[in-house]
Amino acid sequence: MGEFRDGTTRVLITTDVWARGLDVQQVSLLYIHRIGRSGRFGRKGVAINFVKSDDIKISRDIEQYYSTQIDEMPMNVVDLI
């Protein structure tokens, strides 16, 4: 965890239970397997959701409900950071 916080390690894989208490300032790309908090309050970043074709309508409903737009991820993830 220390290496992740100081930037030596760029990838952290953890369970959702252990991740609940994490708050790392320099996180700019995040993948959450399960719905939950991610310790990013007040900071910009990217959340990635994997959506099957069966779920596209639900995704659009979420966009409409929250008055937001969920953009398709570009092939080059570096463009997001």
Short mmCIF file of N, CA and C in Angstrom, two decimals:
data_model
loop_
_atom_site.label_atom_id
_atom_site.label_comp_id
_atom_site.label_asym_id
_atom_site.label_seq_id
_atom_site.Cartn_x
_atom_site.Cartn_y
_atom_site.Cartn_z
N MET A 1 0.82 -1.19 0.00
CA MET A 1 0.00 0.00 0.00
C MET A 1 0.87 1.25 0.00
N GLY A 2 1.98 1.21 0.71
CA GLY A 2 2.88 2.36 0.74
C GLY A 2 3.42 2.68 -0.65
N GLU A 3 3.80 1.65 -1.41
CA GLU A 3 4.30 1.85 -2.77
C GLU A 3 3.21 2.43 -3.68
N PHE A 4 1.98 2.02 -3.47
CA PHE A 4 0.88 2.56 -4.26
C PHE A 4 0.66 4.04 -3.93
N ARG A 5 0.70 4.37 -2.65
CA ARG A 5 0.50 5.76 -2.23
C ARG A 5 1.61 6.69 -2.74
N ASP A 6 2.86 6.20 -2.74
CA ASP A 6 3.96 7.08 -3.17
C ASP A 6 4.21 7.02 -4.68
N GLY A 7 3.42 6.23 -5.42
CA GLY A 7 3.53 6.21 -6.87
C GLY A 7 4.49 5.20 -7.43
N THR A 8 5.18 4.44 -6.58
CA THR A 8 6.11 3.42 -7.07
C THR A 8 5.35 2.32 -7.81
N THR A 9 4.21 1.92 -7.27
CA THR A 9 3.34 0.94 -7.90
C THR A 9 2.12 1.66 -8.42
N ARG A 10 1.72 1.36 -9.66
CA ARG A 10 0.61 2.09 -10.27
C ARG A 10 -0.70 1.32 -10.28
N VAL A 11 -0.67 0.04 -9.95
CA VAL A 11 -1.89 -0.77 -9.98
C VAL A 11 -2.11 -1.38 -8.61
N LEU A 12 -3.32 -1.27 -8.10
CA LEU A 12 -3.68 -1.88 -6.83
C LEU A 12 -4.92 -2.73 -7.06
N ILE A 13 -4.82 -4.00 -6.73
CA ILE A 13 -5.96 -4.91 -6.84
C ILE A 13 -6.31 -5.34 -5.43
N THR A 14 -7.58 -5.18 -5.06
CA THR A 14 -8.00 -5.48 -3.70
C THR A 14 -9.45 -5.94 -3.68
N THR A 15 -9.86 -6.49 -2.59
CA THR A 15 -11.26 -6.85 -2.43
C THR A 15 -12.06 -5.59 -2.12
N ASP A 16 -13.36 -5.64 -2.36
CA ASP A 16 -14.19 -4.48 -2.05
C ASP A 16 -14.22 -4.21 -0.55
N VAL A 17 -14.09 -5.23 0.26
CA VAL A 17 -14.09 -5.05 1.72
C VAL A 17 -12.86 -4.27 2.16
N TRP A 18 -11.67 -4.64 1.69
CA TRP A 18 -10.44 -3.96 2.09
C TRP A 18 -10.39 -2.54 1.51
N ALA A 19 -10.96 -2.35 0.33
CA ALA A 19 -10.89 -1.06 -0.36
C ALA A 19 -11.77 0.01 0.27
N ARG A 20 -12.69 -0.36 1.12
CA ARG A 20 -13.63 0.62 1.69
C ARG A 20 -12.93 1.76 2.42
N GLY A 21 -11.83 1.50 3.07
CA GLY A 21 -11.15 2.53 3.84
C GLY A 21 -10.04 3.24 3.09
N LEU A 22 -9.84 2.93 1.82
CA LEU A 22 -8.75 3.54 1.06
C LEU A 22 -9.08 4.97 0.64
N ASP A 23 -8.10 5.84 0.75
CA ASP A 23 -8.23 7.21 0.27
C ASP A 23 -6.86 7.62 -0.25
N VAL A 24 -6.67 7.48 -1.56
CA VAL A 24 -5.38 7.78 -2.18
C VAL A 24 -5.58 8.97 -3.12
N GLN A 25 -4.93 10.09 -2.83
CA GLN A 25 -5.14 11.34 -3.55
C GLN A 25 -4.88 11.24 -5.05
N GLN A 26 -3.82 10.53 -5.46
CA GLN A 26 -3.40 10.57 -6.86
C GLN A 26 -4.09 9.55 -7.75
N VAL A 27 -5.15 8.90 -7.29
CA VAL A 27 -5.86 7.94 -8.13
C VAL A 27 -6.61 8.70 -9.22
N SER A 28 -6.39 8.32 -10.49
CA SER A 28 -7.09 8.98 -11.58
C SER A 28 -7.89 7.99 -12.43
N LEU A 29 -7.67 6.71 -12.26
CA LEU A 29 -8.41 5.69 -13.00
C LEU A 29 -8.82 4.61 -12.03
N LEU A 30 -10.10 4.27 -12.03
CA LEU A 30 -10.63 3.38 -11.01
C LEU A 30 -11.58 2.37 -11.64
N TYR A 31 -11.46 1.13 -11.26
CA TYR A 31 -12.43 0.11 -11.65
C TYR A 31 -12.99 -0.50 -10.38
N ILE A 32 -14.31 -0.48 -10.25
CA ILE A 32 -14.97 -1.07 -9.09
C ILE A 32 -15.78 -2.26 -9.57
N HIS A 33 -15.47 -3.43 -9.04
CA HIS A 33 -16.20 -4.63 -9.43
C HIS A 33 -17.60 -4.64 -8.85
N ARG A 34 -17.73 -4.12 -7.65
CA ARG A 34 -19.03 -4.07 -7.00
C ARG A 34 -19.38 -2.63 -6.70
N ILE A 35 -20.65 -2.36 -6.61
CA ILE A 35 -21.10 -1.01 -6.31
C ILE A 35 -20.66 -0.65 -4.90
N GLY A 36 -20.15 0.56 -4.73
CA GLY A 36 -19.75 0.99 -3.41
C GLY A 36 -18.89 2.24 -3.46
N ARG A 37 -18.50 2.72 -2.31
CA ARG A 37 -17.65 3.90 -2.21
C ARG A 37 -16.23 3.54 -2.59
N SER A 38 -15.50 4.54 -3.03
CA SER A 38 -14.14 4.27 -3.49
C SER A 38 -13.11 5.23 -2.94
N GLY A 39 -13.46 6.07 -1.99
CA GLY A 39 -12.48 6.97 -1.38
C GLY A 39 -12.01 8.08 -2.29
N ARG A 40 -12.87 8.59 -3.18
CA ARG A 40 -12.47 9.61 -4.14
C ARG A 40 -13.28 10.89 -3.96
N PHE A 41 -13.88 11.11 -2.82
CA PHE A 41 -14.77 12.25 -2.63
C PHE A 41 -14.10 13.57 -2.99
N GLY A 42 -14.74 14.34 -3.85
CA GLY A 42 -14.27 15.67 -4.19
C GLY A 42 -13.16 15.72 -5.22
N ARG A 43 -12.75 14.59 -5.76
CA ARG A 43 -11.66 14.57 -6.75
C ARG A 43 -12.17 14.02 -8.07
N LYS A 44 -11.61 14.54 -9.16
CA LYS A 44 -11.99 14.06 -10.49
C LYS A 44 -11.27 12.77 -10.80
N GLY A 45 -11.87 11.98 -11.65
CA GLY A 45 -11.27 10.73 -12.08
C GLY A 45 -12.19 10.03 -13.05
N VAL A 46 -11.92 8.78 -13.29
CA VAL A 46 -12.69 8.00 -14.26
C VAL A 46 -13.16 6.72 -13.59
N ALA A 47 -14.41 6.40 -13.77
CA ALA A 47 -14.94 5.11 -13.33
C ALA A 47 -15.31 4.32 -14.57
N ILE A 48 -14.93 3.05 -14.61
CA ILE A 48 -15.18 2.21 -15.78
C ILE A 48 -16.23 1.17 -15.42
N ASN A 49 -17.26 1.10 -16.26
CA ASN A 49 -18.30 0.09 -16.10
C ASN A 49 -18.32 -0.79 -17.34
N PHE A 50 -18.38 -2.09 -17.15
CA PHE A 50 -18.51 -3.01 -18.27
C PHE A 50 -20.00 -3.27 -18.47
N VAL A 51 -20.51 -2.92 -19.65
CA VAL A 51 -21.94 -3.03 -19.93
C VAL A 51 -22.15 -3.99 -21.09
N LYS A 52 -22.99 -4.99 -20.86
CA LYS A 52 -23.36 -5.91 -21.94
C LYS A 52 -24.44 -5.25 -22.78
N SER A 53 -24.63 -5.75 -23.99
CA SER A 53 -25.65 -5.18 -24.86
C SER A 53 -27.04 -5.25 -24.21
N ASP A 54 -27.27 -6.25 -23.38
CA ASP A 54 -28.55 -6.38 -22.67
C ASP A 54 -28.76 -5.24 -21.67
N ASP A 55 -27.69 -4.59 -21.24
CA ASP A 55 -27.77 -3.57 -20.19
C ASP A 55 -27.78 -2.14 -20.72
N ILE A 56 -27.71 -1.97 -22.02
CA ILE A 56 -27.61 -0.62 -22.59
C ILE A 56 -28.83 0.23 -22.23
N LYS A 57 -30.03 -0.35 -22.28
CA LYS A 57 -31.23 0.41 -21.91
C LYS A 57 -31.15 0.88 -20.46
N ILE A 58 -30.70 0.03 -19.57
CA ILE A 58 -30.57 0.41 -18.16
C ILE A 58 -29.55 1.55 -18.03
N SER A 59 -28.45 1.44 -18.77
CA SER A 59 -27.43 2.49 -18.74
C SER A 59 -28.02 3.83 -19.19
N ARG A 60 -28.81 3.81 -20.24
CA ARG A 60 -29.46 5.04 -20.75
C ARG A 60 -30.47 5.57 -19.73
N ASP A 61 -31.19 4.68 -19.07
CA ASP A 61 -32.13 5.11 -18.03
C ASP A 61 -31.40 5.82 -16.89
N ILE A 62 -30.24 5.29 -16.52
CA ILE A 62 -29.43 5.91 -15.46
C ILE A 62 -28.97 7.30 -15.89
N GLU A 63 -28.51 7.42 -17.14
CA GLU A 63 -28.12 8.73 -17.67
C GLU A 63 -29.26 9.73 -17.56
N GLN A 64 -30.44 9.31 -17.98
CA GLN A 64 -31.59 10.20 -17.97
C GLN A 64 -31.98 10.58 -16.54
N TYR A 65 -32.00 9.62 -15.64
CA TYR A 65 -32.40 9.87 -14.26
C TYR A 65 -31.47 10.88 -13.58
N TYR A 66 -30.15 10.73 -13.82
CA TYR A 66 -29.16 11.60 -13.17
C TYR A 66 -28.77 12.80 -14.03
N SER A 67 -29.43 12.98 -15.17
CA SER A 67 -29.13 14.09 -16.08
C SER A 67 -27.64 14.18 -16.38
N THR A 68 -27.09 13.07 -16.82
CA THR A 68 -25.66 13.01 -17.12
C THR A 68 -25.46 12.21 -18.40
N GLN A 69 -24.22 12.16 -18.85
CA GLN A 69 -23.88 11.38 -20.04
C GLN A 69 -22.76 10.41 -19.69
N ILE A 70 -22.96 9.16 -20.02
CA ILE A 70 -21.93 8.14 -19.82
C ILE A 70 -21.28 7.90 -21.17
N ASP A 71 -20.02 8.28 -21.29
CA ASP A 71 -19.31 8.17 -22.57
C ASP A 71 -18.71 6.79 -22.75
N GLU A 72 -18.68 6.34 -24.00
CA GLU A 72 -18.02 5.08 -24.32
C GLU A 72 -16.52 5.26 -24.15
N MET A 73 -15.87 4.25 -23.60
CA MET A 73 -14.44 4.33 -23.32
C MET A 73 -13.64 4.26 -24.62
N PRO A 74 -12.66 5.15 -24.79
CA PRO A 74 -11.81 5.08 -25.98
C PRO A 74 -10.91 3.85 -25.93
N MET A 75 -10.44 3.44 -27.07
CA MET A 75 -9.56 2.27 -27.14
C MET A 75 -8.28 2.50 -26.35
N ASN A 76 -7.79 3.74 -26.33
CA ASN A 76 -6.56 4.07 -25.61
C ASN A 76 -6.92 4.66 -24.25
N VAL A 77 -6.86 3.85 -23.20
CA VAL A 77 -7.25 4.27 -21.86
C VAL A 77 -6.42 5.46 -21.38
N VAL A 78 -5.20 5.60 -21.84
CA VAL A 78 -4.33 6.70 -21.43
C VAL A 78 -4.99 8.05 -21.76
N ASP A 79 -5.83 8.09 -22.80
CA ASP A 79 -6.51 9.33 -23.16
C ASP A 79 -7.45 9.81 -22.05
N LEU A 80 -7.84 8.92 -21.15
CA LEU A 80 -8.76 9.28 -20.07
C LEU A 80 -8.06 9.97 -18.91
N ILE A 81 -6.78 9.72 -18.74
CA ILE A 81 -6.06 10.18 -17.55
C ILE A 81 -5.50 11.57 -17.77
#
